[in-house]
mmCIF file of C-alpha atoms in Angstrom:
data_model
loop_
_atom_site.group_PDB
_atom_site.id
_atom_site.type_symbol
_atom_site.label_atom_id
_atom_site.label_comp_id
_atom_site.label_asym_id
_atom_site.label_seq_id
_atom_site.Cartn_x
_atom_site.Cartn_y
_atom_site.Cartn_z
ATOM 1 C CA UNK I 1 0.000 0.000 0.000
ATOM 2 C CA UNK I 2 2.905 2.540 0.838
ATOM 3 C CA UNK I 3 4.578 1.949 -1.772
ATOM 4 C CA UNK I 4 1.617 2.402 -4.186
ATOM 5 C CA UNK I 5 0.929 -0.998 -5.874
ATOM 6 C CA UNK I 6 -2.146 -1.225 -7.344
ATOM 7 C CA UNK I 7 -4.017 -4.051 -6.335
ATOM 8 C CA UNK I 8 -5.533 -4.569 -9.574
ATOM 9 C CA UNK I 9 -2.220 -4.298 -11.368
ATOM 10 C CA UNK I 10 0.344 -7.385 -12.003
ATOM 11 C CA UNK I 11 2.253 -6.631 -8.927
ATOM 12 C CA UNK I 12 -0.764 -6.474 -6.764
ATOM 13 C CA UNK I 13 -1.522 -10.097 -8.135
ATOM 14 C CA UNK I 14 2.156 -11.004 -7.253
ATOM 15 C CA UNK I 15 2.014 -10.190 -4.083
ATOM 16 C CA UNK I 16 -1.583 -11.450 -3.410
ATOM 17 C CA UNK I 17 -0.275 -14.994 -5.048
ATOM 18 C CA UNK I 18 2.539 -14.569 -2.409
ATOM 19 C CA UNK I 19 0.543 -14.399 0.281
ATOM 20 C CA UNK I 20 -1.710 -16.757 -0.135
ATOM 21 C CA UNK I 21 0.724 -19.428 -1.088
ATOM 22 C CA UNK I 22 2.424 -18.547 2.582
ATOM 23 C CA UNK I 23 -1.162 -18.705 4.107
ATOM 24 C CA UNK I 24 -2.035 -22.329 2.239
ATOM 25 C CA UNK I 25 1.217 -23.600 3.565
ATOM 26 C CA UNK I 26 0.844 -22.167 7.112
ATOM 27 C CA UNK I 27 -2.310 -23.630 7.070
ATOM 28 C CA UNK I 28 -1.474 -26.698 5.220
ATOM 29 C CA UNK I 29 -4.251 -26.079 2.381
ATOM 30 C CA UNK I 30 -3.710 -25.925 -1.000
ATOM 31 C CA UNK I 31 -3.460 -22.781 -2.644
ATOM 32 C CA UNK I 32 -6.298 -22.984 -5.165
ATOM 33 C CA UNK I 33 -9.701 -20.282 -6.158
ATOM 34 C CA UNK I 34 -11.446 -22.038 -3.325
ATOM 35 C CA UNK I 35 -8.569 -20.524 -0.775
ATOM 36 C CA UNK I 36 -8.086 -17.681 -2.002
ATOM 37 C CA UNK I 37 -11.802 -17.096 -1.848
ATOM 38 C CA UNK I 38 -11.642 -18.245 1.710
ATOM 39 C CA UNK I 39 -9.023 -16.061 2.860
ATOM 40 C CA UNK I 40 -11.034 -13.026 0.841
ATOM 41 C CA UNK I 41 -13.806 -13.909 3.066
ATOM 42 C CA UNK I 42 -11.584 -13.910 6.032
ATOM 43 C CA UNK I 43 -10.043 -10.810 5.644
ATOM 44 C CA UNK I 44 -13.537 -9.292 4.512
ATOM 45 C CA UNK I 45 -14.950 -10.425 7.558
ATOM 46 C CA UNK I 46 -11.624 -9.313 9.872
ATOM 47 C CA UNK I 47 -11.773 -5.278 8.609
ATOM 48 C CA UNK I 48 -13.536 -4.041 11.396
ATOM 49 C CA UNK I 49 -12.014 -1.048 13.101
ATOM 50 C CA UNK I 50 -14.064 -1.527 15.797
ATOM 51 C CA UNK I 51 -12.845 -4.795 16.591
ATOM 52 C CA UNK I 52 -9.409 -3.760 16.317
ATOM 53 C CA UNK I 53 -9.498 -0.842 18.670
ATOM 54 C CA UNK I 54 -10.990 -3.017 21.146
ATOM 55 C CA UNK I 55 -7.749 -5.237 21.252
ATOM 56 C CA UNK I 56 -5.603 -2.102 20.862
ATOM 57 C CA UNK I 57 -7.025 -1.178 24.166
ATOM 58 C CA UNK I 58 -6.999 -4.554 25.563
ATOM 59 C CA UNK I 59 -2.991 -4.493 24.717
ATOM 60 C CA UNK I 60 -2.928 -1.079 26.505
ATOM 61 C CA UNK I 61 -4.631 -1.953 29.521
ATOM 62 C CA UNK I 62 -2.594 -5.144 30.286
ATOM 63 C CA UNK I 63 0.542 -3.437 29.439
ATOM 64 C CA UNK I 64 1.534 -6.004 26.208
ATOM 65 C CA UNK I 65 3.050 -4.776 23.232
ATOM 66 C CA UNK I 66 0.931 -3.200 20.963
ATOM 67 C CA UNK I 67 1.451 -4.656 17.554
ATOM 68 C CA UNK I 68 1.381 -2.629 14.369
ATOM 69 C CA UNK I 69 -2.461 -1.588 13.085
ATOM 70 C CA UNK I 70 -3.303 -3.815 10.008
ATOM 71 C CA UNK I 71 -6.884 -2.943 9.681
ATOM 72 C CA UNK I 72 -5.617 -0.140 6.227
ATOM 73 C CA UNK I 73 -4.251 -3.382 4.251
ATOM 74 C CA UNK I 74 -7.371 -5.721 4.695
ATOM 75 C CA UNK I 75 -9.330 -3.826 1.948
ATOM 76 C CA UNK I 76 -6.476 -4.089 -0.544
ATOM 77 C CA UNK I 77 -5.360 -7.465 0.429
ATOM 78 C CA UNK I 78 -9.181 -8.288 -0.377
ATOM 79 C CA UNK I 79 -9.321 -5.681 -4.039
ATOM 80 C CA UNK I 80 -6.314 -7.843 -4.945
ATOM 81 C CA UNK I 81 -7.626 -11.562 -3.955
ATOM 82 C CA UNK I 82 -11.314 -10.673 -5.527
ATOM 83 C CA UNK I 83 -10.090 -9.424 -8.641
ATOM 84 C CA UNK I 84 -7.346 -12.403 -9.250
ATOM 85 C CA UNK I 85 -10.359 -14.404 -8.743
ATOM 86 C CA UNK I 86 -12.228 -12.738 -11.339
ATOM 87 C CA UNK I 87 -9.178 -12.764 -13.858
ATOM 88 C CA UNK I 88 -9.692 -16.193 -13.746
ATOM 89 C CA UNK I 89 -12.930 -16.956 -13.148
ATOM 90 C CA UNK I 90 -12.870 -15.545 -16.591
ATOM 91 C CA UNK I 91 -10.192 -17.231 -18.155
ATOM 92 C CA UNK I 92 -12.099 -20.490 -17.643
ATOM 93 C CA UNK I 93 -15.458 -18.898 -18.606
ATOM 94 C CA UNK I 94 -17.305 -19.754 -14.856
ATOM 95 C CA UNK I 95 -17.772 -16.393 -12.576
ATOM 96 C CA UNK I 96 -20.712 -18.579 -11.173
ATOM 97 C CA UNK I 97 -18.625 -19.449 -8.001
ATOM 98 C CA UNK I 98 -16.767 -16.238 -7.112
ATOM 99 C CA UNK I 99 -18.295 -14.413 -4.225
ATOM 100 C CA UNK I 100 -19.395 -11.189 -6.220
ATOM 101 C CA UNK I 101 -18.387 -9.085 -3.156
ATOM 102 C CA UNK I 102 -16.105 -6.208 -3.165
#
């Protein structure tokens, strides 16, 4: 994001592919539409800023570290995922399956 990739671009899909190879293998899954879709959802489902400042101030209150705020790079992580999923959704001539979201 800071350094201004677009996540619609080639290097947005490189580093979208990236991740979610690094995800399927933490997670021992394989990397396929169906993941990537899933982690979409995930991250779809994670960007509430709500939810983060409540664990910010959990953090705070305990005295832990506070860790760095990802809540900016959930929407582009998602752009990115969503429209690789398009790109080949249409490829293979079947949008049918891809959650139309975002």
């Amino acid at each position: 994001m800071e350094s201004g990739i677009d996540p619609l671009g080639d290097e947005g899909a490189a580093v979208a592919d990236d991740l979610v190879h690094r995800f399927a293998e933490a997670l021992a899954r394989t990397p396929d539409t169906g993941f990537r879709d899933w982690m979409a959802q995930q991250f779809e489902e994670a960007h509430d800023p709500r939810v983060d400042r409540y664990w910010r101030l959990v953090w705070i209150v305990n005295g832990w570290q506070v860790v760095p705020d990802l809540i900016p790079v959930y929407p582009w992580l998602v752009q990115a995922l969503r429209h690789r999923l398009r790109t080949e959704a249409d490829r293979s001539g079947g949008a049918d399956h891809i959650n139309p979201r975002v």
